[in-house]
Amino acid sequence: MPGFTMQGTGDGSRAETPAQVLDSLRREATARLLPLLGETLKVERLRLEAERLGDVQDARIADAIAEDLAGVSVLGSELIRHEQRWQKSLTEVFAAWPAAPVARSFDQFSLLSEDQLQAQLIGQPVSEALDRRFESVRSVIDQRLYTVSASMGYRQRPSNPLAARFMVDCFLAAFDAQACARRLRASLLRRYEALLDAHLGALYAWCNTRLAEAGYAMAGDGDHSLLASSLGAPPDGGSVARTRIWEDGNALAPARHGWQTGGPVTAGRSGMADAPRGNLLRRHARTLRDARRAELDAASRSFRPEEFQAALSLLQSERSLPMPGAAHAVRMREGLYRVAGGLGIDRHDVAFDPDQDDAISLVGGLFDLLADRHLLLPASRERLAVLTLPYLHLALEDPQLFETSTPPSMQLLSLLVDLWDGADDQDEQSKELLVLADRASAAVIDGAHGDGRVFPAQLAQIDAVLGQHRRRAEAVERRTWQALRGRERLEAARRQAAIDVADRLRDRPLLPTVAAFLDGEWRQALVQAWLRDGVASDRYREVLSLGDALVEVDALAAGSGGSAVADRLLGILPALRECCVQCGVDETATDAQLSGLVAEHASPTPRSVHVPDDGDPDGGDASSLSDLDREAAAGFAEGQRFVQPGASGPGRVLRLAWRSALTGGCLLVNAAGAKELLLSPIALRARAADGRLQPRPLAGPVPAALDEMARRARSGS
C-alpha cells in the first residue's frame, strides 16, 4: 500500500503511516478472532456428543452424528493448518485494501464452482445478519476508513476489511469443502456466527478508538472525493480544506509512539503499548547488555540509522555471515562492523545504539533457539543464519514482531524451519521440499527492505505446493487409522461379549440348546450392539437382558417347571427370533433352532456346564487404556511432528496422525501418510525421553522459541 506520513501535532515527530495503523487492526483482529476457530470446533463437538448420548431413534441420524463427530476430530487434529489458512485469508483482505480482495469478487458473467456456490449460500445469510446487528458501530469505522483511504491518495470508496462478510469468508476459506463435509461446514458456521456475535462488538469498538487516536476523522460517503483531493493536494492549495477536515472535535490528535525514539506514548494502545512480550524481551536484553558495557562506553558515537541500514543492506547482499559456528548475534555484529569498515566507519569509534543492540540480541537469540532445537543440514543451517539479516530489519521497523498474533513474516519463518527440520537430501520428496524452502528463503533475502509483500507471497506459494502433498498424505493416513480403529473396535466388542457370555455360562449347568444360543447368536448380537451403539447404550442392555431371561427360564425349567416356563418362554420368543435374524440366520434355520429350544424345555434333557470356545476371559481387557497410558499420552496431540534422527545420516519426519480412544495406541506416519510406527503412549514417551523420537511443538518452531525466550526473561536467566 502506498505510504502516507501524517505529522503529529506536538513537536513535529513522525506519526504512524496508514499502513502501520491498518496492520495494527489486522493484528488485533487476529489476536481476538483466531482463537474462535478452536472454540467453534469445541462447541460443535460438545453439541454432537450430547446428541449422540441422547435418544436417537433414526439410524440415519445416528450415522450422520457419528460421521460429523469424526469430521470434527479430523479438523481438530489439523487446527493449526486451518488457523494458518484463516490468517492467510485475512492478510489478503488487508493487502488488497481499500479494494475488496480479487479472489472474493466475482464478475456477473463468471461461473461459480460448487464450493463457491455453497459458500455463498451458507455464508451470505450469516454475513447479512451480523452486518445488521453491528451496523451502527461498523458505520463509524467505515467513515474513518474514508479518511484513511483519502490520505493514501485513493479515490474509490474503500471496503471495510473487518466487515462481517470478510470474517465469514475467512472462516469458509479455513474450513473449505475439501476438508469439511457440507452439512458439518454449515453447522460449524452457525456456531461461529454465535461466537462472532459475542466478540465483534468489542473488536469494532477497539478499532474505532484506534483509528480516532491515530487522527482519522469521520467522513461521509459524499465527502470522500473532497478528502482525496484536499489531502492529496499541494500544501498551498489544500490548506483550507485540510484545516476544516482536521478541526477540533472531528478527530483526535495522532498519538506519539515508537520504541525506537523512546518518546512517551500517549493514552491508547499503539506502538509499544501493544507489544507486551516484545517489551519484556527488550528489557531483558538491556539487562544482559552490561556484559559489553566497556565496548559500548569506549565508542565515541552510535551508528546513525542510515549508516546502520546501509551496512545491513550490504551485508545482506553478500548472502553470508562471518564466524560460522558462533552465536547468531555475534555473527551479525561482526558482519556489520566489517561492512561498516568498508564504508570508512572505524569499529572502535562507533557502537550500536540501544534499539539496534536490542534488535540484534532478540533476533540472534530467536535464531539460536531455532538452530539448536531442530535437525538441520549444514546448508540449511547457513541459510537460516543469513535470514537473520532481513528479520533484523523487521525487528527495528515492527515493534510487534515478537507478539503472539504472529505476522506473515513469522509464519513464513516457522514454515521454513519445519521444511528444513529433519530433511534428507537423498530422498526425492524431501529434496523437493528443501528446494521449495530454499527458494522462499532466497526470495526473502533478495527482497527489498520494507517490502512486506514477499512474506504472504511466499507463504501462498509454499501452501499451494504443500496442499497437494498434504491432501495425498491425508487420504492415505485416514484409510490407515480408520482400518486400525475398526479393528480395535471389533476386538474390544468381541472381548466384552466374551466376558458377558462367560459370566452366564461359568459353572452353570444349562440345556445344550440354551448354551449353544448364548455362545452363538447371542454373542454375535452383543458384538453388533457394542459396535453400533456402545456398551453403555440401551440396545446393549436389552441384549444383555435377553440372555439373562433365557438363563432364568432354563433355571425355572430345571426346577418346578410347569406353565410358568411356557409363559416365560413364549414371552421372549419374539426377541430370540429377532436376535437370530440380525445375526444372519435364515428363517428356516431360525424356526428349527427355536423349535429345538422349546422342545428341550418341554422334555427332560440332561444339562451340562458349557465351556466357551474363546477360553477364559477373566483377565479382562488387557488392551484397554490405563491411567498410566493416559498420563503418558497427555503431552502429545494428534498432528504433532516428530523427527527420528538417523543412525549415521539425515533423519526423517513423522507425524502423530491418530490416537486410539480405546487402547491409546499412537499411529506415526511418514510424509506420504504411510504407517511407520504404532506405539503405546508409554513407548512413545520413552522414545521421546531417550531421543529416538524428537517431538516438535504443536504451535510451531517460532511461537515455541518466543515462549521460551519470554519464560527466560521472566525468570531472569
XYZ file of C-alpha atoms in Angstrom:
717
model
C 0.000 0.000 0.000
C 1.358 3.457 -0.774
C 2.627 5.158 2.329
C 1.339 8.474 3.636
C 3.020 10.077 6.620
C 0.868 12.250 8.845
C 2.508 14.821 11.029
C 1.950 14.861 14.761
C 0.508 17.863 16.473
C 3.145 18.127 19.156
C 6.806 18.507 18.380
C 6.555 17.558 14.741
C 7.772 13.999 15.308
C 6.781 11.375 12.805
C 3.482 9.605 13.483
C 2.311 6.274 12.134
C 1.653 5.697 8.475
C -1.793 4.470 7.400
C -0.229 1.103 6.524
C 1.023 0.732 10.091
C -2.363 1.641 11.529
C -4.112 -0.863 9.270
C -1.606 -3.548 10.206
C -2.385 -2.927 13.871
C -6.074 -3.507 13.064
C -5.161 -6.797 11.393
C -3.071 -7.897 14.355
C -5.803 -7.082 16.842
C -8.415 -8.889 14.758
C -6.117 -11.922 14.591
C -5.481 -11.921 18.331
C -9.196 -11.662 19.154
C -10.790 -13.821 16.446
C -8.252 -16.545 15.613
C -8.942 -18.488 18.862
C -12.613 -18.660 17.847
C -11.804 -21.370 15.280
C -10.783 -23.802 18.001
C -13.703 -22.686 20.172
C -16.071 -23.367 17.264
C -14.837 -26.957 16.971
C -15.111 -27.408 20.743
C -18.713 -26.156 20.872
C -19.722 -28.292 17.897
C -18.106 -31.381 19.395
C -19.982 -30.898 22.683
C -23.244 -30.474 20.797
C -22.713 -33.613 18.717
C -21.699 -35.688 21.731
C -24.824 -34.554 23.584
C -26.953 -35.588 20.606
C -25.176 -38.936 20.352
C -25.853 -39.670 24.016
C -29.484 -38.645 23.574
C -32.342 -40.837 22.427
C -31.726 -41.008 18.653
C -34.211 -43.413 17.086
C -33.400 -42.861 13.419
C -30.340 -44.882 12.347
C -29.567 -42.401 9.572
C -29.436 -39.528 12.035
C -27.179 -41.561 14.333
C -24.841 -42.331 11.426
C -24.768 -38.648 10.445
C -23.883 -37.647 14.031
C -21.080 -40.219 14.125
C -19.773 -39.002 10.769
C -19.811 -35.371 11.903
C -18.035 -36.281 15.147
C -15.307 -37.999 13.160
C -15.072 -34.941 10.896
C -14.712 -32.584 13.883
C -11.937 -34.798 15.280
C -10.053 -34.667 11.990
C -10.451 -30.876 11.809
C -9.262 -30.528 15.393
C -6.116 -32.535 14.694
C -5.287 -30.115 11.843
C -6.391 -26.937 13.660
C -3.070 -25.131 13.182
C -3.250 -25.597 9.409
C -6.803 -24.238 9.345
C -5.750 -21.281 11.510
C -2.954 -20.543 9.060
C -5.478 -20.548 6.203
C -7.653 -18.129 8.191
C -4.700 -15.798 8.804
C -3.648 -16.002 5.163
C -7.168 -15.120 4.038
C -7.360 -12.138 6.401
C -3.915 -10.966 5.257
C -5.154 -10.995 1.657
C -8.125 -8.822 2.652
C -5.834 -6.196 4.202
C -3.275 -6.470 1.387
C -5.950 -5.610 -1.200
C -7.394 -2.719 0.831
C -9.005 -0.277 0.034
C -10.395 -2.568 -2.690
C -12.011 -5.904 -1.941
C -9.772 -8.956 -2.495
C -9.831 -10.159 -6.082
C -10.399 -13.735 -5.008
C -13.636 -12.744 -3.310
C -15.123 -10.549 -6.026
C -16.922 -12.211 -8.931
C -17.838 -10.845 -12.308
C -21.524 -11.088 -13.196
C -20.626 -13.412 -16.074
C -18.141 -15.618 -14.160
C -19.003 -19.215 -13.300
C -19.023 -20.264 -9.660
C -17.533 -23.554 -8.565
C -19.590 -25.844 -6.337
C -17.526 -24.763 -3.333
C -18.048 -21.065 -4.106
C -21.762 -21.612 -4.627
C -22.091 -23.436 -1.326
C -20.039 -20.754 0.437
C -22.368 -18.064 -0.927
C -25.499 -19.998 0.030
C -24.466 -20.591 3.647
C -22.251 -17.541 4.136
C -24.365 -14.696 2.784
C -27.258 -15.034 5.313
C -24.756 -15.106 8.183
C -22.879 -12.065 6.831
C -26.075 -10.070 6.365
C -27.348 -10.940 9.834
C -24.091 -9.894 11.503
C -23.921 -6.693 9.429
C -27.418 -5.740 10.585
C -26.559 -6.371 14.232
C -23.373 -4.259 14.134
C -24.447 -1.678 11.570
C -24.111 1.338 13.876
C -20.612 0.754 15.209
C -19.352 -0.535 11.853
C -20.598 2.560 10.029
C -18.424 4.725 12.315
C -15.358 2.685 11.314
C -16.391 2.972 7.647
C -16.435 6.764 7.921
C -12.965 6.843 9.434
C -11.698 4.473 6.717
C -12.827 7.039 4.106
C -10.250 9.388 5.626
C -7.551 6.709 5.749
C -8.129 5.860 2.098
C -8.086 9.515 1.080
C -4.843 10.141 2.966
C -3.220 7.412 0.865
C -4.367 9.008 -2.378
C -7.140 6.555 -3.257
C -10.329 7.980 -4.713
C -12.573 4.923 -4.786
C -14.870 4.060 -1.924
C -12.913 1.781 0.458
C -14.150 -1.559 1.772
C -14.100 -2.343 5.475
C -11.547 -5.154 5.930
C -13.259 -6.191 9.164
C -16.753 -6.367 7.702
C -18.719 -9.466 8.631
C -18.626 -10.811 5.074
C -14.826 -10.939 5.148
C -14.837 -12.636 8.557
C -17.239 -15.264 7.217
C -15.178 -15.654 4.027
C -12.039 -16.205 6.095
C -13.804 -18.909 8.092
C -15.052 -20.664 4.950
C -11.559 -20.453 3.464
C -10.114 -22.036 6.618
C -12.629 -24.909 6.551
C -13.060 -25.392 2.829
C -15.215 -28.003 1.102
C -12.284 -30.396 0.689
C -11.588 -30.513 4.423
C -15.172 -30.347 5.677
C -18.398 -32.061 4.619
C -21.223 -29.771 3.521
C -23.532 -30.492 6.460
C -20.753 -30.131 9.041
C -19.459 -26.940 7.387
C -22.867 -25.269 7.637
C -23.230 -26.366 11.258
C -19.779 -25.046 12.159
C -20.622 -21.716 10.542
C -23.706 -21.418 12.780
C -21.522 -21.980 15.863
C -19.004 -19.436 14.521
C -21.779 -16.883 13.957
C -22.750 -17.094 17.622
C -19.138 -16.581 18.708
C -18.673 -13.641 16.321
C -21.851 -12.113 17.708
C -20.225 -12.121 21.147
C -16.806 -10.772 20.063
C -17.249 -8.424 17.090
C -18.726 -5.614 19.161
C -15.632 -5.308 21.358
C -13.320 -5.591 18.339
C -15.188 -2.856 16.444
C -15.085 -0.579 19.487
C -11.316 -1.068 19.795
C -10.767 -0.396 16.082
C -12.815 2.796 16.212
C -10.757 4.043 19.158
C -7.535 3.063 17.428
C -8.418 4.987 14.248
C -9.516 8.006 16.251
C -6.280 8.080 18.255
C -4.328 7.860 15.014
C -6.070 11.048 13.939
C -8.518 9.819 11.282
C -11.742 11.796 11.189
C -15.217 10.530 10.423
C -16.258 11.476 6.883
C -19.420 10.711 4.969
C -19.536 8.890 1.665
C -20.117 12.189 -0.142
C -17.034 13.749 1.476
C -14.647 11.138 0.145
C -13.765 12.883 -3.114
C -13.165 16.170 -1.279
C -10.945 14.383 1.207
C -8.926 12.693 -1.511
C -8.373 15.902 -3.439
C -7.616 18.030 -0.392
C -5.305 15.601 1.396
C -3.507 14.802 -1.829
C -3.190 18.464 -2.972
C -0.088 20.591 -2.548
C 0.131 22.403 0.785
C -0.637 25.803 -0.729
C -3.772 24.581 -2.481
C -5.370 22.441 0.185
C -4.654 24.154 3.464
C -8.174 25.492 3.998
C -9.898 22.217 3.250
C -7.402 20.279 5.331
C -7.876 22.633 8.259
C -11.628 22.116 8.159
C -11.292 18.382 7.952
C -9.000 18.174 10.949
C -10.704 20.843 13.018
C -11.318 20.312 16.736
C -13.952 17.680 17.544
C -13.706 15.906 14.204
C -10.710 13.753 15.088
C -8.224 13.203 17.883
C -4.616 14.225 17.526
C -2.324 11.410 16.380
C -0.560 9.795 19.306
C 3.211 9.703 19.543
C 4.610 6.215 19.847
C 7.660 4.269 18.941
C 10.164 2.205 20.802
C 12.986 3.477 18.601
C 12.529 7.124 19.541
C 11.975 6.330 23.206
C 9.393 9.119 23.425
C 6.375 8.953 25.689
C 3.364 7.011 24.489
C 0.022 8.712 24.844
C -3.048 7.016 26.202
C -4.278 4.262 23.973
C -2.883 1.076 22.523
C -0.426 1.813 19.790
C 3.195 1.032 19.062
C 4.925 -0.497 22.026
C 1.825 -0.235 24.189
C 0.508 -3.164 22.155
C 3.709 -5.203 22.422
C 3.883 -6.687 25.943
C 6.058 -9.678 25.048
C 8.362 -7.595 22.855
C 8.788 -5.081 25.688
C 9.607 -7.899 28.105
C 12.230 -9.349 25.763
C 13.825 -5.940 25.096
C 14.040 -5.147 28.819
C 15.724 -8.487 29.381
C 18.167 -7.798 26.514
C 19.120 -4.492 28.143
C 19.902 -6.236 31.445
C 22.278 -8.567 29.581
C 23.948 -5.686 27.758
C 26.147 -4.916 30.790
C 28.482 -7.710 29.653
C 29.545 -5.467 26.761
C 29.343 -2.198 28.643
C 33.065 -1.447 28.176
C 32.800 -1.849 24.407
C 29.777 0.470 24.250
C 31.316 3.096 26.536
C 34.567 3.169 24.551
C 32.786 4.273 21.363
C 32.574 7.981 20.685
C 29.154 7.735 18.999
C 26.400 5.366 17.881
C 25.556 4.178 14.392
C 23.246 6.651 12.690
C 20.091 4.935 11.326
C 21.122 5.497 7.714
C 24.608 4.082 8.404
C 23.178 1.027 10.085
C 20.683 0.381 7.270
C 23.410 0.796 4.629
C 25.669 -1.694 6.389
C 22.767 -4.111 6.859
C 21.806 -3.947 3.174
C 25.382 -4.530 2.024
C 25.848 -7.434 4.411
C 22.582 -8.994 3.275
C 23.602 -8.703 -0.372
C 26.702 -10.813 0.407
C 24.401 -13.697 1.462
C 26.889 -14.888 4.076
C 27.950 -14.146 7.639
C 31.418 -14.404 9.210
C 32.432 -16.700 12.070
C 30.488 -19.922 11.266
C 29.527 -21.771 14.413
C 29.304 -18.681 16.609
C 26.075 -17.338 18.076
C 23.899 -15.521 15.561
C 24.067 -12.186 17.411
C 27.868 -12.373 17.411
C 27.905 -13.159 13.683
C 25.585 -10.246 12.887
C 27.610 -7.754 14.939
C 30.878 -8.929 13.429
C 29.459 -8.782 9.896
C 28.006 -5.298 10.390
C 31.285 -3.967 11.802
C 33.209 -5.498 8.893
C 30.913 -3.954 6.252
C 30.904 -0.619 8.100
C 34.691 -0.662 7.973
C 34.458 -0.806 4.195
C 32.324 2.341 4.354
C 35.051 4.188 6.292
C 33.491 3.730 9.754
C 36.045 2.641 12.378
C 34.543 -0.037 14.652
C 36.441 1.374 17.651
C 34.751 4.752 17.266
C 31.140 3.620 16.804
C 28.727 1.330 18.653
C 25.182 0.141 18.119
C 22.555 2.347 19.700
C 20.272 0.713 22.311
C 17.463 -0.022 19.850
C 19.828 -1.579 17.314
C 21.557 -3.614 20.009
C 18.224 -4.842 21.414
C 17.089 -5.943 17.972
C 20.345 -7.814 17.295
C 20.128 -9.578 20.665
C 16.495 -10.609 20.224
C 16.819 -11.815 16.637
C 20.067 -13.598 17.465
C 18.516 -15.315 20.479
C 15.479 -16.421 18.479
C 17.576 -17.904 15.679
C 19.919 -19.581 18.185
C 16.954 -21.466 19.639
C 15.648 -22.407 16.197
C 19.047 -23.765 15.128
C 19.708 -25.638 18.386
C 16.295 -27.294 18.641
C 15.977 -28.589 15.090
C 17.822 -31.129 12.987
C 19.162 -29.071 10.074
C 21.516 -29.925 7.264
C 24.653 -27.697 7.124
C 23.400 -25.821 4.040
C 20.006 -25.195 5.656
C 21.665 -24.060 8.883
C 23.656 -21.450 6.959
C 20.561 -20.268 5.066
C 18.828 -19.815 8.412
C 21.777 -17.739 9.630
C 21.578 -15.378 6.630
C 17.840 -14.948 7.256
C 18.724 -13.139 10.490
C 19.515 -10.023 8.433
C 16.060 -9.326 6.904
C 14.494 -10.214 10.254
C 16.836 -7.782 11.981
C 15.413 -5.064 9.739
C 11.876 -6.188 10.637
C 12.683 -6.099 14.351
C 13.715 -2.452 14.042
C 10.690 -1.448 11.965
C 7.930 -3.527 13.582
C 7.532 -3.225 17.370
C 5.007 -6.080 17.405
C 7.114 -8.622 15.553
C 7.511 -10.781 18.664
C 3.866 -10.769 19.789
C 1.524 -13.767 19.942
C -0.505 -12.655 16.896
C 2.262 -13.727 14.563
C 2.589 -11.702 11.332
C 3.143 -13.408 7.960
C 6.906 -12.937 8.319
C 6.994 -15.099 11.454
C 4.593 -17.621 9.943
C 6.948 -17.991 6.989
C 9.967 -18.425 9.267
C 8.159 -21.191 11.176
C 7.240 -22.917 7.947
C 10.795 -22.721 6.597
C 12.216 -24.287 9.770
C 9.589 -27.055 9.550
C 10.602 -27.791 5.955
C 14.326 -27.826 6.785
C 13.916 -29.809 10.006
C 14.790 -33.497 9.607
C 15.141 -33.206 5.826
C 17.028 -35.848 3.858
C 18.729 -34.538 0.736
C 18.925 -38.109 -0.621
C 15.139 -38.607 -0.572
C 13.311 -37.261 -3.622
C 10.225 -35.964 -1.803
C 12.312 -34.416 0.977
C 14.607 -32.862 -1.625
C 11.606 -31.258 -3.331
C 10.562 -29.616 -0.060
C 14.141 -28.495 0.572
C 14.231 -26.761 -2.807
C 10.891 -25.115 -2.010
C 12.187 -23.769 1.319
C 15.492 -22.642 -0.196
C 13.680 -20.742 -2.948
C 11.410 -18.978 -0.441
C 14.322 -18.027 1.836
C 16.248 -16.669 -1.164
C 13.255 -14.509 -2.112
C 13.214 -13.021 1.408
C 16.970 -12.413 1.430
C 16.914 -10.826 -2.029
C 13.832 -8.729 -1.286
C 13.993 -5.019 -0.649
C 13.906 -3.838 2.946
C 10.418 -2.755 3.937
C 8.639 -4.737 1.211
C 6.327 -6.848 3.338
C 4.593 -8.371 0.322
C 7.287 -11.018 -0.037
C 6.130 -12.886 3.095
C 2.453 -13.543 2.215
C 3.515 -14.203 -1.395
C 5.979 -16.906 -0.367
C 3.508 -18.321 2.157
C 0.937 -18.682 -0.616
C 3.431 -20.397 -2.937
C 4.529 -22.874 -0.280
C 0.939 -23.542 0.772
C -0.030 -24.283 -2.823
C 2.692 -26.920 -3.142
C 2.240 -28.375 0.337
C -1.521 -28.538 -0.182
C -1.092 -31.156 -2.892
C 1.269 -33.257 -0.758
C -0.960 -32.807 2.279
C -4.139 -33.954 0.551
C -2.476 -37.108 -0.771
C -0.926 -37.913 2.595
C -4.147 -37.251 4.498
C -6.084 -39.624 2.257
C -3.574 -42.415 2.892
C -3.321 -41.857 6.637
C -7.099 -41.580 7.017
C -7.548 -45.002 5.452
C -4.825 -46.367 7.734
C -6.196 -45.110 11.021
C -9.784 -45.891 10.090
C -8.761 -49.515 9.437
C -6.901 -49.625 12.760
C -9.824 -48.085 14.612
C -12.265 -50.544 13.050
C -10.085 -53.494 14.015
C -9.662 -52.188 17.570
C -13.400 -51.652 17.974
C -14.159 -55.149 16.718
C -11.617 -56.677 19.092
C -12.974 -54.652 22.017
C -16.541 -55.703 21.194
C -15.525 -59.353 20.990
C -13.660 -59.164 24.309
C -16.619 -57.607 26.068
C -19.015 -60.153 24.538
C -16.730 -62.988 25.667
C -16.798 -61.635 29.221
C -20.613 -61.402 29.217
C -21.011 -64.916 27.745
C -18.574 -66.394 30.292
C -20.473 -64.731 33.148
C -23.666 -66.609 32.076
C -22.024 -69.967 31.334
C -19.472 -70.257 34.149
C -20.177 -73.220 36.500
C -23.838 -73.257 35.465
C -25.443 -76.455 34.001
C -27.604 -75.478 31.030
C -29.589 -77.161 28.320
C -27.415 -77.763 25.213
C -29.612 -75.560 23.013
C -29.526 -72.715 25.577
C -25.747 -72.895 25.906
C -25.336 -73.021 22.103
C -27.611 -69.999 21.629
C -25.759 -67.964 24.244
C -22.363 -68.870 22.803
C -23.507 -68.316 19.215
C -26.292 -65.944 18.175
C -26.434 -64.068 21.475
C -22.663 -63.458 21.433
C -22.909 -62.029 17.884
C -25.828 -59.813 18.890
C -23.726 -58.410 21.752
C -20.857 -57.624 19.351
C -23.211 -55.862 16.919
C -24.851 -53.812 19.681
C -21.433 -52.768 21.016
C -20.217 -51.680 17.583
C -23.379 -49.813 16.629
C -24.438 -48.240 19.913
C -21.731 -48.779 22.529
C -21.500 -50.764 25.718
C -23.482 -48.159 27.705
C -26.387 -47.995 25.241
C -29.967 -49.086 25.818
C -29.683 -51.547 22.938
C -26.736 -53.321 24.560
C -28.619 -53.548 27.862
C -31.627 -55.011 26.022
C -29.472 -57.782 24.510
C -27.966 -58.498 27.952
C -31.477 -58.713 29.407
C -32.456 -61.252 26.738
C -29.575 -63.561 27.717
C -30.401 -63.226 31.416
C -34.046 -64.002 30.705
C -33.110 -67.171 28.788
C -30.880 -68.317 31.656
C -33.733 -67.694 34.127
C -36.169 -69.725 32.003
C -33.674 -72.601 31.915
C -33.275 -72.468 35.686
C -37.071 -72.377 36.111
C -37.440 -75.419 33.835
C -34.813 -77.301 35.829
C -36.820 -76.670 38.992
C -40.595 -76.743 39.310
C -41.286 -76.276 35.554
C -44.954 -76.091 34.654
C -46.910 -73.430 32.846
C -44.641 -70.642 34.152
C -41.833 -71.946 31.923
C -44.090 -71.937 28.865
C -45.356 -68.433 29.593
C -41.854 -67.003 30.085
C -40.513 -68.808 27.022
C -43.373 -67.571 24.826
C -42.733 -64.036 26.079
C -39.101 -63.943 24.917
C -39.543 -65.933 21.682
C -40.021 -62.757 19.511
C -36.770 -61.300 20.895
C -34.972 -64.610 20.349
C -36.221 -64.721 16.757
C -35.088 -61.121 16.136
C -31.673 -61.967 17.576
C -31.283 -64.857 15.133
C -32.404 -62.792 12.156
C -29.971 -59.965 12.986
C -27.137 -62.498 13.100
C -27.918 -63.621 9.544
C -29.713 -66.899 10.317
C -32.329 -67.635 7.659
C -35.977 -68.132 8.571
C -35.990 -71.935 8.208
C -32.919 -72.388 10.397
C -34.331 -69.934 12.934
C -37.608 -71.885 13.193
C -35.706 -75.142 13.598
C -33.437 -73.697 16.300
C -36.296 -72.171 18.289
C -38.354 -75.355 17.967
C -35.462 -77.365 19.402
C -35.130 -74.837 22.227
C -38.811 -75.171 23.137
C -38.704 -78.949 22.845
C -35.752 -79.270 25.232
C -37.567 -77.139 27.809
C -40.652 -79.308 27.492
C -38.889 -82.675 27.830
C -36.384 -83.990 30.352
C -32.979 -83.275 28.838
C -29.620 -83.638 30.630
C -27.873 -80.344 31.476
C -24.115 -79.742 31.489
C -21.582 -76.940 32.021
C -20.602 -75.430 28.666
C -17.061 -74.034 28.134
C -16.874 -71.103 25.627
C -14.620 -71.572 22.613
C -12.524 -68.474 23.346
C -11.189 -69.677 26.694
C -11.148 -67.810 29.976
C -11.757 -64.055 29.650
C -11.236 -63.376 33.371
C -8.149 -61.352 32.596
C -10.440 -58.610 31.321
C -9.492 -56.185 28.588
C -5.711 -56.144 28.658
C -5.650 -53.688 25.757
C -7.820 -51.034 27.377
C -6.445 -47.560 28.051
C -4.980 -47.451 31.570
C -4.447 -44.420 33.773
C -0.701 -44.782 33.166
C -1.310 -44.687 29.396
C -3.487 -41.589 29.734
C -0.799 -39.833 31.769
C 1.886 -40.769 29.225
C -0.250 -39.586 26.291
C -1.123 -36.254 27.901
C 1.895 -34.479 26.426
C 1.185 -35.414 22.813
C -1.548 -34.360 20.392
C -2.769 -35.526 17.013
C -0.984 -33.645 14.245
C 2.244 -33.236 16.248
C 5.500 -33.686 14.320
C 8.388 -35.884 15.418
C 11.880 -36.103 13.970
C 13.550 -39.502 14.065
C 17.336 -38.929 13.894
C 19.247 -41.205 11.562
C 21.918 -43.514 12.938
C 24.641 -42.090 10.712
C 22.872 -39.698 8.363
C 19.824 -37.499 7.939
C 16.714 -38.197 9.946
C 13.119 -38.367 8.845
C 9.946 -36.546 9.827
C 6.991 -38.456 11.314
C 3.593 -37.191 12.351
C 1.172 -38.374 15.015
C -1.834 -38.994 12.783
C -4.163 -40.736 15.249
C -4.523 -41.740 18.891
C -6.850 -44.585 19.804
C -9.536 -43.746 22.318
C -9.740 -47.458 23.240
C -6.122 -48.530 23.675
C -4.229 -45.234 23.457
C -2.208 -46.565 20.511
C -0.332 -43.787 18.694
C -0.052 -44.045 14.907
C 3.001 -42.307 13.445
C 3.052 -41.818 9.677
C 5.696 -40.565 7.271
C 5.462 -37.626 4.872
C 3.473 -39.750 2.413
C 0.910 -40.681 5.079
C 2.013 -44.338 5.264
C 2.199 -46.150 8.605
C 5.658 -46.174 10.204
C 5.087 -46.885 13.901
C 2.175 -47.913 16.119
C 3.250 -47.332 19.714
C 1.614 -47.335 23.107
C 1.663 -43.957 24.902
C 4.280 -45.288 27.338
C 6.519 -46.479 24.493
C 6.120 -43.147 22.678
C 7.072 -41.206 25.798
C 10.073 -43.476 26.347
C 11.340 -42.879 22.807
C 10.835 -39.132 23.227
C 12.727 -39.217 26.528
C 15.772 -41.070 25.167
C 15.937 -39.030 21.936
C 14.944 -41.747 19.473
C 11.968 -39.522 18.614
C 12.293 -35.754 18.992
C 8.848 -34.135 19.431
C 8.255 -30.755 17.873
C 5.927 -28.165 19.458
C 2.417 -28.208 18.081
C 2.292 -24.407 17.888
C 5.280 -24.279 15.539
C 9.008 -23.535 15.886
C 8.881 -19.732 16.177
C 6.000 -19.421 18.711
C 7.628 -22.095 20.881
C 11.005 -20.341 20.731
C 9.463 -16.959 21.597
C 7.598 -18.527 24.521
C 10.878 -19.950 25.790
C 12.574 -16.550 25.435
C 9.743 -14.909 27.378
C 9.985 -17.570 30.103
C 13.714 -16.944 30.463
C 13.158 -13.197 30.557
C 10.601 -13.542 33.368
C 12.903 -15.768 35.371
C 15.883 -13.501 34.675
C 18.003 -16.318 33.249
